[in-house]
PDB file of C-alpha atoms and ligand atoms in Angstrom:
ATOM      1  CA  MET A 219      15.197 -21.765   0.369  1.00  0.00           C
ATOM      2  CA  ASP A 220      11.954 -21.931  -1.615  1.00  0.00           C
ATOM      3  CA  ARG A 221       9.305 -19.459  -0.644  1.00  0.00           C
ATOM      4  CA  PRO A 222       5.573 -19.668  -1.222  1.00  0.00           C
ATOM      5  CA  THR A 223       4.584 -17.951  -4.423  1.00  0.00           C
ATOM      6  CA  LEU A 224       1.231 -16.686  -5.496  1.00  0.00           C
ATOM      7  CA  ARG A 225      -0.664 -17.206  -8.691  1.00  0.00           C
ATOM      8  CA  GLN A 226      -1.019 -13.797 -10.256  1.00  0.00           C
ATOM      9  CA  ASP A 227      -4.143 -12.002  -8.975  1.00  0.00           C
ATOM     10  CA  PRO A 228      -5.447  -9.778 -11.801  1.00  0.00           C
ATOM     11  CA  ALA A 229      -6.055  -6.997  -9.262  1.00  0.00           C
ATOM     12  CA  GLN A 230      -2.333  -7.098  -8.442  1.00  0.00           C
ATOM     13  CA  ALA A 231      -1.002  -7.295 -12.000  1.00  0.00           C
ATOM     14  CA  TRP A 232       0.657  -3.905 -11.898  1.00  0.00           C
ATOM     15  CA  ASP A 233       2.424  -2.612 -14.954  1.00  0.00           C
ATOM     16  CA  PRO A 234       5.752  -1.147 -13.724  1.00  0.00           C
ATOM     17  CA  LYS A 235       5.684   1.559 -16.464  1.00  0.00           C
ATOM     18  CA  VAL A 236       2.184   2.739 -15.502  1.00  0.00           C
ATOM     19  CA  TYR A 237       3.179   2.496 -11.838  1.00  0.00           C
ATOM     20  CA  ALA A 238       6.285   4.594 -12.477  1.00  0.00           C
ATOM     21  CA  THR A 239       4.237   7.278 -14.270  1.00  0.00           C
ATOM     22  CA  ASN A 240       1.315   7.502 -11.852  1.00  0.00           C
ATOM     23  CA  ALA A 241       2.779   6.340  -8.575  1.00  0.00           C
ATOM     24  CA  ARG A 242       6.380   7.527  -8.440  1.00  0.00           C
ATOM     25  CA  PHE A 243       5.324   9.904  -5.661  1.00  0.00           C
ATOM     26  CA  VAL A 244       4.527   6.899  -3.421  1.00  0.00           C
ATOM     27  CA  ALA A 245       8.228   6.256  -2.856  1.00  0.00           C
ATOM     28  CA  ASP A 246       9.205   9.927  -3.160  1.00  0.00           C
ATOM     29  CA  LEU A 247       6.997  10.805  -0.162  1.00  0.00           C
ATOM     30  CA  ALA A 248       8.169   7.936   2.010  1.00  0.00           C
ATOM     31  CA  GLY A 249      11.168   9.673   3.589  1.00  0.00           C
ATOM     32  CA  ALA A 250       9.577   9.899   7.028  1.00  0.00           C
ATOM     33  CA  VAL A 251       8.718   6.228   7.312  1.00  0.00           C
ATOM     34  CA  VAL A 252      12.176   5.176   6.070  1.00  0.00           C
ATOM     35  CA  ASP A 253      13.661   7.522   8.702  1.00  0.00           C
ATOM     36  CA  LEU A 254      11.417   5.886  11.310  1.00  0.00           C
ATOM     37  CA  LEU A 255      12.742   2.476  10.234  1.00  0.00           C
ATOM     38  CA  ALA A 256      16.329   3.748  10.520  1.00  0.00           C
ATOM     39  CA  PRO A 257      17.860   0.701   8.775  1.00  0.00           C
ATOM     40  CA  GLN A 258      21.285  -0.252  10.128  1.00  0.00           C
ATOM     41  CA  PRO A 259      24.213  -1.858   8.295  1.00  0.00           C
ATOM     42  CA  GLY A 260      24.044  -5.634   8.548  1.00  0.00           C
ATOM     43  CA  GLU A 261      20.422  -5.807   9.612  1.00  0.00           C
ATOM     44  CA  ARG A 262      18.165  -8.222   7.771  1.00  0.00           C
ATOM     45  CA  ILE A 263      14.969  -6.432   6.721  1.00  0.00           C
ATOM     46  CA  LEU A 264      11.797  -7.604   4.979  1.00  0.00           C
ATOM     47  CA  ASP A 265      10.131  -5.012   2.710  1.00  0.00           C
ATOM     48  CA  LEU A 266       6.505  -6.147   2.676  1.00  0.00           C
ATOM     49  CA  GLY A 267       4.733  -4.948  -0.485  1.00  0.00           C
ATOM     50  CA  CYS A 268       7.946  -3.716  -2.069  1.00  0.00           C
ATOM     51  CA  GLY A 269       6.300  -2.346  -5.240  1.00  0.00           C
ATOM     52  CA  ASP A 270       8.893  -1.529  -7.879  1.00  0.00           C
ATOM     53  CA  GLY A 271      11.720  -1.659  -5.345  1.00  0.00           C
ATOM     54  CA  ALA A 272      12.443   2.070  -5.013  1.00  0.00           C
ATOM     55  CA  LEU A 273      12.429   1.903  -1.199  1.00  0.00           C
ATOM     56  CA  THR A 274      13.921  -1.583  -1.079  1.00  0.00           C
ATOM     57  CA  LYS A 275      16.903   0.007  -2.822  1.00  0.00           C
ATOM     58  CA  LYS A 276      17.079   2.847  -0.294  1.00  0.00           C
ATOM     59  CA  ILE A 277      17.106   0.350   2.566  1.00  0.00           C
ATOM     60  CA  ALA A 278      19.823  -1.686   0.839  1.00  0.00           C
ATOM     61  CA  GLU A 279      21.866   1.492   0.329  1.00  0.00           C
ATOM     62  CA  ALA A 280      21.799   1.990   4.107  1.00  0.00           C
ATOM     63  CA  GLY A 281      23.772  -1.265   4.351  1.00  0.00           C
ATOM     64  CA  ALA A 282      20.955  -3.598   5.361  1.00  0.00           C
ATOM     65  CA  GLU A 283      20.373  -6.967   3.740  1.00  0.00           C
ATOM     66  CA  VAL A 284      16.868  -6.538   2.398  1.00  0.00           C
ATOM     67  CA  LEU A 285      14.349  -8.893   0.823  1.00  0.00           C
ATOM     68  CA  GLY A 286      11.396  -7.399  -1.054  1.00  0.00           C
ATOM     69  CA  VAL A 287       8.145  -9.325  -1.320  1.00  0.00           C
ATOM     70  CA  ASP A 288       5.086  -8.378  -3.319  1.00  0.00           C
ATOM     71  CA  ALA A 289       1.978 -10.075  -4.702  1.00  0.00           C
ATOM     72  CA  SER A 290       2.680  -8.670  -8.169  1.00  0.00           C
ATOM     73  CA  GLU A 291       5.024 -10.680 -10.366  1.00  0.00           C
ATOM     74  CA  ASN A 292       5.608  -7.616 -12.545  1.00  0.00           C
ATOM     75  CA  LEU A 293       6.712  -5.464  -9.634  1.00  0.00           C
ATOM     76  CA  VAL A 294       8.875  -8.212  -8.160  1.00  0.00           C
ATOM     77  CA  ARG A 295      10.615  -8.458 -11.522  1.00  0.00           C
ATOM     78  CA  ALA A 296      11.121  -4.665 -11.515  1.00  0.00           C
ATOM     79  CA  THR A 297      12.674  -4.925  -8.048  1.00  0.00           C
ATOM     80  CA  GLN A 298      14.941  -7.765  -9.158  1.00  0.00           C
ATOM     81  CA  ASP A 299      15.970  -5.674 -12.168  1.00  0.00           C
ATOM     82  CA  LEU A 300      17.439  -3.180  -9.689  1.00  0.00           C
ATOM     83  CA  GLY A 301      19.762  -5.973  -8.545  1.00  0.00           C
ATOM     84  CA  LEU A 302      17.778  -6.605  -5.356  1.00  0.00           C
ATOM     85  CA  SER A 303      16.406  -9.808  -3.818  1.00  0.00           C
ATOM     86  CA  ALA A 304      12.661 -10.066  -4.258  1.00  0.00           C
ATOM     87  CA  GLN A 305      10.022 -12.791  -4.307  1.00  0.00           C
ATOM     88  CA  VAL A 306       6.352 -13.082  -5.208  1.00  0.00           C
ATOM     89  CA  VAL A 307       4.649 -13.645  -1.865  1.00  0.00           C
ATOM     90  CA  ASN A 308       1.123 -13.024  -0.639  1.00  0.00           C
ATOM     91  CA  GLY A 309       1.306 -10.780   2.444  1.00  0.00           C
ATOM     92  CA  HIS A 310      -1.479 -12.811   4.051  1.00  0.00           C
ATOM     93  CA  HIS A 311       0.662 -15.945   3.955  1.00  0.00           C
ATOM     94  CA  LEU A 312       4.139 -14.949   5.099  1.00  0.00           C
ATOM     95  CA  GLU A 313       6.049 -18.116   5.943  1.00  0.00           C
ATOM     96  CA  PHE A 314       9.282 -16.680   7.276  1.00  0.00           C
ATOM     97  CA  SER A 315      10.379 -17.759  10.713  1.00  0.00           C
ATOM     98  CA  GLN A 316      12.275 -15.498  13.137  1.00  0.00           C
ATOM     99  CA  GLU A 317      14.714 -14.319  10.505  1.00  0.00           C
ATOM    100  CA  PHE A 318      14.310 -10.531  10.240  1.00  0.00           C
ATOM    101  CA  ASP A 319      15.440  -7.686  12.486  1.00  0.00           C
ATOM    102  CA  ALA A 320      12.694  -5.500  11.027  1.00  0.00           C
ATOM    103  CA  VAL A 321       9.672  -5.690   8.774  1.00  0.00           C
ATOM    104  CA  PHE A 322       9.019  -2.522   6.790  1.00  0.00           C
ATOM    105  CA  SER A 323       6.026  -1.616   4.663  1.00  0.00           C
ATOM    106  CA  ASN A 324       5.012   1.491   2.733  1.00  0.00           C
ATOM    107  CA  ALA A 325       1.670   2.051   0.975  1.00  0.00           C
ATOM    108  CA  ALA A 326       0.915  -1.660   0.869  1.00  0.00           C
ATOM    109  CA  LEU A 327      -0.927  -2.801   4.009  1.00  0.00           C
ATOM    110  CA  HIS A 328      -4.179  -1.166   2.870  1.00  0.00           C
ATOM    111  CA  TRP A 329      -4.301  -3.682   0.006  1.00  0.00           C
ATOM    112  CA  MET A 330      -4.332  -6.573   2.500  1.00  0.00           C
ATOM    113  CA  GLN A 331      -7.873  -7.040   3.742  1.00  0.00           C
ATOM    114  CA  ASP A 332      -7.123  -9.524   6.522  1.00  0.00           C
ATOM    115  CA  PRO A 333      -4.828  -7.616   8.898  1.00  0.00           C
ATOM    116  CA  GLU A 334      -4.878 -10.389  11.522  1.00  0.00           C
ATOM    117  CA  ALA A 335      -3.271 -12.780   9.050  1.00  0.00           C
ATOM    118  CA  VAL A 336      -0.729 -10.174   7.960  1.00  0.00           C
ATOM    119  CA  ILE A 337       0.315  -9.207  11.493  1.00  0.00           C
ATOM    120  CA  ALA A 338       0.535 -12.857  12.554  1.00  0.00           C
ATOM    121  CA  GLY A 339       2.909 -13.464   9.627  1.00  0.00           C
ATOM    122  CA  VAL A 340       4.987 -10.382  10.462  1.00  0.00           C
ATOM    123  CA  ARG A 341       5.277 -11.569  14.042  1.00  0.00           C
ATOM    124  CA  ARG A 342       6.502 -15.005  12.898  1.00  0.00           C
ATOM    125  CA  ALA A 343       9.002 -13.383  10.524  1.00  0.00           C
ATOM    126  CA  LEU A 344      10.616 -11.210  13.197  1.00  0.00           C
ATOM    127  CA  LYS A 345      13.388 -12.131  15.570  1.00  0.00           C
ATOM    128  CA  SER A 346      12.657 -11.544  19.235  1.00  0.00           C
ATOM    129  CA  GLY A 347      12.684  -7.775  19.896  1.00  0.00           C
ATOM    130  CA  GLY A 348      12.373  -7.019  16.167  1.00  0.00           C
ATOM    131  CA  ARG A 349      10.497  -4.000  14.899  1.00  0.00           C
ATOM    132  CA  PHE A 350       7.560  -3.479  12.542  1.00  0.00           C
ATOM    133  CA  VAL A 351       7.560  -0.043  10.915  1.00  0.00           C
ATOM    134  CA  ALA A 352       4.979   0.922   8.330  1.00  0.00           C
ATOM    135  CA  GLU A 353       2.885   3.581   6.693  1.00  0.00           C
ATOM    136  CA  PHE A 354      -0.319   3.013   4.765  1.00  0.00           C
ATOM    137  CA  GLY A 355      -3.778   4.450   4.202  1.00  0.00           C
ATOM    138  CA  GLY A 356      -5.601   5.179   7.467  1.00  0.00           C
ATOM    139  CA  ALA A 357      -9.193   6.041   8.363  1.00  0.00           C
ATOM    140  CA  GLY A 358     -10.539   8.694   5.973  1.00  0.00           C
ATOM    141  CA  ASN A 359      -7.951   7.996   3.292  1.00  0.00           C
ATOM    142  CA  VAL A 360      -9.064   8.988  -0.232  1.00  0.00           C
ATOM    143  CA  ALA A 361     -12.578   9.609   1.130  1.00  0.00           C
ATOM    144  CA  LYS A 362     -13.380  12.162  -1.592  1.00  0.00           C
ATOM    145  CA  LEU A 363     -12.263   9.772  -4.310  1.00  0.00           C
ATOM    146  CA  VAL A 364     -14.281   6.892  -2.886  1.00  0.00           C
ATOM    147  CA  ALA A 365     -17.360   9.148  -2.550  1.00  0.00           C
ATOM    148  CA  ALA A 366     -17.155  10.182  -6.216  1.00  0.00           C
ATOM    149  CA  ILE A 367     -16.706   6.567  -7.360  1.00  0.00           C
ATOM    150  CA  ASN A 368     -19.694   5.549  -5.253  1.00  0.00           C
ATOM    151  CA  GLU A 369     -21.858   8.338  -6.686  1.00  0.00           C
ATOM    152  CA  GLU A 370     -20.979   7.487 -10.282  1.00  0.00           C
ATOM    153  CA  LEU A 371     -21.575   3.766  -9.901  1.00  0.00           C
ATOM    154  CA  THR A 372     -24.765   4.253  -7.903  1.00  0.00           C
ATOM    155  CA  GLN A 373     -26.117   6.529 -10.627  1.00  0.00           C
ATOM    156  CA  ARG A 374     -25.373   3.708 -13.061  1.00  0.00           C
ATOM    157  CA  GLY A 375     -27.480   1.325 -10.950  1.00  0.00           C
ATOM    158  CA  GLN A 376     -24.535  -0.510  -9.408  1.00  0.00           C
ATOM    159  CA  PRO A 377     -23.580  -1.131  -5.773  1.00  0.00           C
ATOM    160  CA  GLY A 378     -20.919   1.582  -5.699  1.00  0.00           C
ATOM    161  CA  LEU A 379     -18.520   0.109  -3.184  1.00  0.00           C
ATOM    162  CA  LYS A 380     -18.722  -3.580  -4.112  1.00  0.00           C
ATOM    163  CA  GLY A 381     -15.233  -3.486  -5.583  1.00  0.00           C
ATOM    164  CA  HIS A 382     -13.740  -1.576  -2.625  1.00  0.00           C
ATOM    165  CA  PRO A 383     -10.278  -3.166  -2.330  1.00  0.00           C
ATOM    166  CA  TRP A 384      -8.820  -1.298   0.658  1.00  0.00           C
ATOM    167  CA  TYR A 385      -8.501  -1.484   4.427  1.00  0.00           C
ATOM    168  CA  PHE A 386      -8.117   1.931   6.110  1.00  0.00           C
ATOM    169  CA  PRO A 387      -8.139   1.460   9.913  1.00  0.00           C
ATOM    170  CA  THR A 388      -8.109   3.971  12.752  1.00  0.00           C
ATOM    171  CA  PRO A 389      -4.972   4.122  14.937  1.00  0.00           C
ATOM    172  CA  ASP A 390      -6.925   2.635  17.866  1.00  0.00           C
ATOM    173  CA  ALA A 391      -8.120  -0.310  15.814  1.00  0.00           C
ATOM    174  CA  TYR A 392      -4.651  -1.035  14.422  1.00  0.00           C
ATOM    175  CA  ARG A 393      -2.952  -0.592  17.795  1.00  0.00           C
ATOM    176  CA  ALA A 394      -5.347  -3.156  19.275  1.00  0.00           C
ATOM    177  CA  LEU A 395      -4.453  -5.621  16.507  1.00  0.00           C
ATOM    178  CA  LEU A 396      -0.718  -5.114  17.030  1.00  0.00           C
ATOM    179  CA  GLU A 397      -0.977  -5.469  20.794  1.00  0.00           C
ATOM    180  CA  GLY A 398      -3.119  -8.565  20.363  1.00  0.00           C
ATOM    181  CA  HIS A 399      -0.186 -10.139  18.501  1.00  0.00           C
ATOM    182  CA  GLY A 400       2.407  -9.305  21.162  1.00  0.00           C
ATOM    183  CA  PHE A 401       3.702  -5.962  19.855  1.00  0.00           C
ATOM    184  CA  ARG A 402       4.495  -2.932  21.999  1.00  0.00           C
ATOM    185  CA  VAL A 403       3.453   0.131  20.014  1.00  0.00           C
ATOM    186  CA  GLU A 404       5.985   2.936  20.380  1.00  0.00           C
ATOM    187  CA  GLN A 405       4.111   5.336  18.121  1.00  0.00           C
ATOM    188  CA  ILE A 406       1.057   5.314  15.896  1.00  0.00           C
ATOM    189  CA  GLY A 407      -0.993   8.115  14.388  1.00  0.00           C
ATOM    190  CA  LEU A 408      -2.799   9.557  11.404  1.00  0.00           C
ATOM    191  CA  ILE A 409      -1.147  12.143   9.176  1.00  0.00           C
ATOM    192  CA  ASP A 410      -3.194  14.208   6.739  1.00  0.00           C
ATOM    193  CA  ARG A 411      -1.192  14.401   3.545  1.00  0.00           C
ATOM    194  CA  PRO A 412      -3.009  15.890   0.556  1.00  0.00           C
ATOM    195  CA  THR A 413      -0.839  14.619  -2.277  1.00  0.00           C
ATOM    196  CA  LYS A 414      -0.144  16.369  -5.540  1.00  0.00           C
ATOM    197  CA  LEU A 415      -0.659  13.975  -8.441  1.00  0.00           C
ATOM    198  CA  PRO A 416       1.622  13.842 -11.467  1.00  0.00           C
ATOM    199  CA  GLY A 417      -1.328  14.146 -13.857  1.00  0.00           C
ATOM    200  CA  ASP A 418      -5.092  14.205 -13.621  1.00  0.00           C
ATOM    201  CA  ILE A 419      -7.035  11.923 -11.316  1.00  0.00           C
ATOM    202  CA  GLY A 420      -7.785   9.668 -14.288  1.00  0.00           C
ATOM    203  CA  GLY A 421      -4.244   8.281 -14.145  1.00  0.00           C
ATOM    204  CA  TRP A 422      -4.671   7.502 -10.450  1.00  0.00           C
ATOM    205  CA  LEU A 423      -8.005   5.769 -11.125  1.00  0.00           C
ATOM    206  CA  ASP A 424      -6.459   3.716 -13.938  1.00  0.00           C
ATOM    207  CA  THR A 425      -3.557   2.688 -11.733  1.00  0.00           C
ATOM    208  CA  PHE A 426      -5.334   1.970  -8.471  1.00  0.00           C
ATOM    209  CA  ALA A 427      -9.109   1.891  -8.707  1.00  0.00           C
ATOM    210  CA  ASP A 428      -9.837  -0.475 -11.555  1.00  0.00           C
ATOM    211  CA  SER A 429     -11.560  -2.993  -9.278  1.00  0.00           C
ATOM    212  CA  PHE A 430     -14.490  -0.627  -8.658  1.00  0.00           C
ATOM    213  CA  LEU A 431     -15.240  -0.371 -12.369  1.00  0.00           C
ATOM    214  CA  ARG A 432     -15.245  -4.133 -12.932  1.00  0.00           C
ATOM    215  CA  VAL A 433     -18.885  -4.287 -11.774  1.00  0.00           C
ATOM    216  CA  LEU A 434     -19.714  -2.555 -15.091  1.00  0.00           C
ATOM    217  CA  GLU A 435     -19.872  -4.030 -18.576  1.00  0.00           C
ATOM    218  CA  PRO A 436     -16.457  -3.482 -20.246  1.00  0.00           C
ATOM    219  CA  GLY A 437     -18.021  -1.062 -22.755  1.00  0.00           C
ATOM    220  CA  ASP A 438     -19.318   1.203 -19.961  1.00  0.00           C
ATOM    221  CA  ARG A 439     -16.104   1.501 -17.982  1.00  0.00           C
ATOM    222  CA  ALA A 440     -14.378   4.321 -19.856  1.00  0.00           C
ATOM    223  CA  ALA A 441     -17.445   6.586 -19.606  1.00  0.00           C
ATOM    224  CA  ALA A 442     -17.784   5.833 -15.893  1.00  0.00           C
ATOM    225  CA  ARG A 443     -14.117   6.598 -15.334  1.00  0.00           C
ATOM    226  CA  ASP A 444     -14.537   9.933 -17.156  1.00  0.00           C
ATOM    227  CA  GLY A 445     -17.677  10.616 -15.095  1.00  0.00           C
ATOM    228  CA  ILE A 446     -15.701  10.128 -11.884  1.00  0.00           C
ATOM    229  CA  VAL A 447     -13.005  12.512 -13.144  1.00  0.00           C
ATOM    230  CA  GLU A 448     -15.651  15.177 -13.809  1.00  0.00           C
ATOM    231  CA  ARG A 449     -17.279  14.713 -10.401  1.00  0.00           C
ATOM    232  CA  LEU A 450     -13.887  15.254  -8.775  1.00  0.00           C
ATOM    233  CA  ARG A 451     -12.790  18.250 -10.831  1.00  0.00           C
ATOM    234  CA  ASP A 452     -14.412  20.826  -8.504  1.00  0.00           C
ATOM    235  CA  ARG A 453     -13.451  18.933  -5.376  1.00  0.00           C
ATOM    236  CA  ILE A 454      -9.754  18.135  -5.703  1.00  0.00           C
ATOM    237  CA  CYS A 455      -8.415  20.092  -8.693  1.00  0.00           C
ATOM    238  CA  ASP A 456      -7.082  23.527  -7.763  1.00  0.00           C
ATOM    239  CA  GLU A 457      -7.232  26.764  -9.777  1.00  0.00           C
ATOM    240  CA  ASP A 458      -3.869  25.955 -11.382  1.00  0.00           C
ATOM    241  CA  GLY A 459      -5.183  22.661 -12.703  1.00  0.00           C
ATOM    242  CA  VAL A 460      -3.222  20.589 -10.170  1.00  0.00           C
ATOM    243  CA  TRP A 461      -4.983  17.481  -8.833  1.00  0.00           C
ATOM    244  CA  TRP A 462      -4.635  16.538  -5.157  1.00  0.00           C
ATOM    245  CA  ALA A 463      -5.501  13.146  -3.687  1.00  0.00           C
ATOM    246  CA  ASP A 464      -6.862  13.370  -0.130  1.00  0.00           C
ATOM    247  CA  TYR A 465      -4.387  10.954   1.402  1.00  0.00           C
ATOM    248  CA  VAL A 466      -4.404  10.194   5.132  1.00  0.00           C
ATOM    249  CA  ARG A 467      -1.485   8.069   6.292  1.00  0.00           C
ATOM    250  CA  LEU A 468      -1.382   5.726   9.265  1.00  0.00           C
ATOM    251  CA  ARG A 469       2.238   5.514  10.390  1.00  0.00           C
ATOM    252  CA  PHE A 470       3.535   3.364  13.238  1.00  0.00           C
ATOM    253  CA  LYS A 471       6.531   1.751  14.882  1.00  0.00           C
ATOM    254  CA  ALA A 472       6.072  -1.313  17.056  1.00  0.00           C
ATOM    255  CA  PHE A 473       8.397  -3.832  18.702  1.00  0.00           C
ATOM    256  CA  LEU A 474       7.914  -7.520  19.243  1.00  0.00           C
ATOM    257  CA  GLU A 475       8.024  -7.873  23.018  1.00  0.00           C
ATOM    258  CA  TYR A 476       9.753 -11.256  23.126  1.00  0.00           C
TER     259      TYR A 476
HETATM  260  C1  BEZ B 788      -2.592   5.039  -0.609  1.00  0.00           C
HETATM  261  O1  BEZ B 788      -1.371   4.991  -0.697  1.00  0.00           O
HETATM  262  O2  BEZ B 788      -3.153   5.550   0.355  1.00  0.00           O
HETATM  263  C2  BEZ B 788      -3.431   4.454  -1.659  1.00  0.00           C
HETATM  264  C3  BEZ B 788      -2.879   4.130  -2.854  1.00  0.00           C
HETATM  265  C4  BEZ B 788      -3.654   3.555  -3.813  1.00  0.00           C
HETATM  266  C5  BEZ B 788      -4.963   3.310  -3.565  1.00  0.00           C
HETATM  267  C6  BEZ B 788      -5.515   3.642  -2.365  1.00  0.00           C
HETATM  268  C7  BEZ B 788      -4.746   4.217  -1.398  1.00  0.00           C
END
């Protein structure tokens, strides 16, 4: 069956090689949320925001029939290259109808700025009694990084947070949204998880935070990026030269009541 596809949004045009270098840890640290999903053989599962398919593969290896969807054509192709089913789909416009036992999502929901639309689509996609299990950035996530970006851009005469692309809710706010769409929330909470980066924070900024710098003239962006790195050096780089992102996860498991 044909599925809705999305014209490529430049903000979502991930390069799988850059992603693999700077964001491999995203899937490596997702053991707890995959355990919370507990995929069963024969279940049909939607992986919402599947990235390069690393977790889609894990879910498939558990014996589930899994479909990955992502807004990035490049990442969908990377997922397909692993031999998995994947489609380019905008998470705000899910058009599946009562066909999944579970919807899973890791490190993706914070990129979707209209949570009502996302949750409504997840609800439509689930069979009665199905579960929605996810982890993403919660309130306070990457606060030090956002503060440094804001300072640098403000000093350059720009509205620092104009390009802020993320949604980081509190557990109470997200619980209310889920309940408003007919979910029973079994568990939800914030987890502080300072995360060791594979390189310096510059690689993280290049991979994830490009939208902030687009308010600047192209010729000014590299200097601003380096300025942000320097602002963060004393704040999140330890004495051994290891950089830590101040991640705060929001993890939950909820069931569709009917
Ligand atoms: C996160 O996983 O929390 C995250 C990743 C990239 C940008 C912002 C947040």
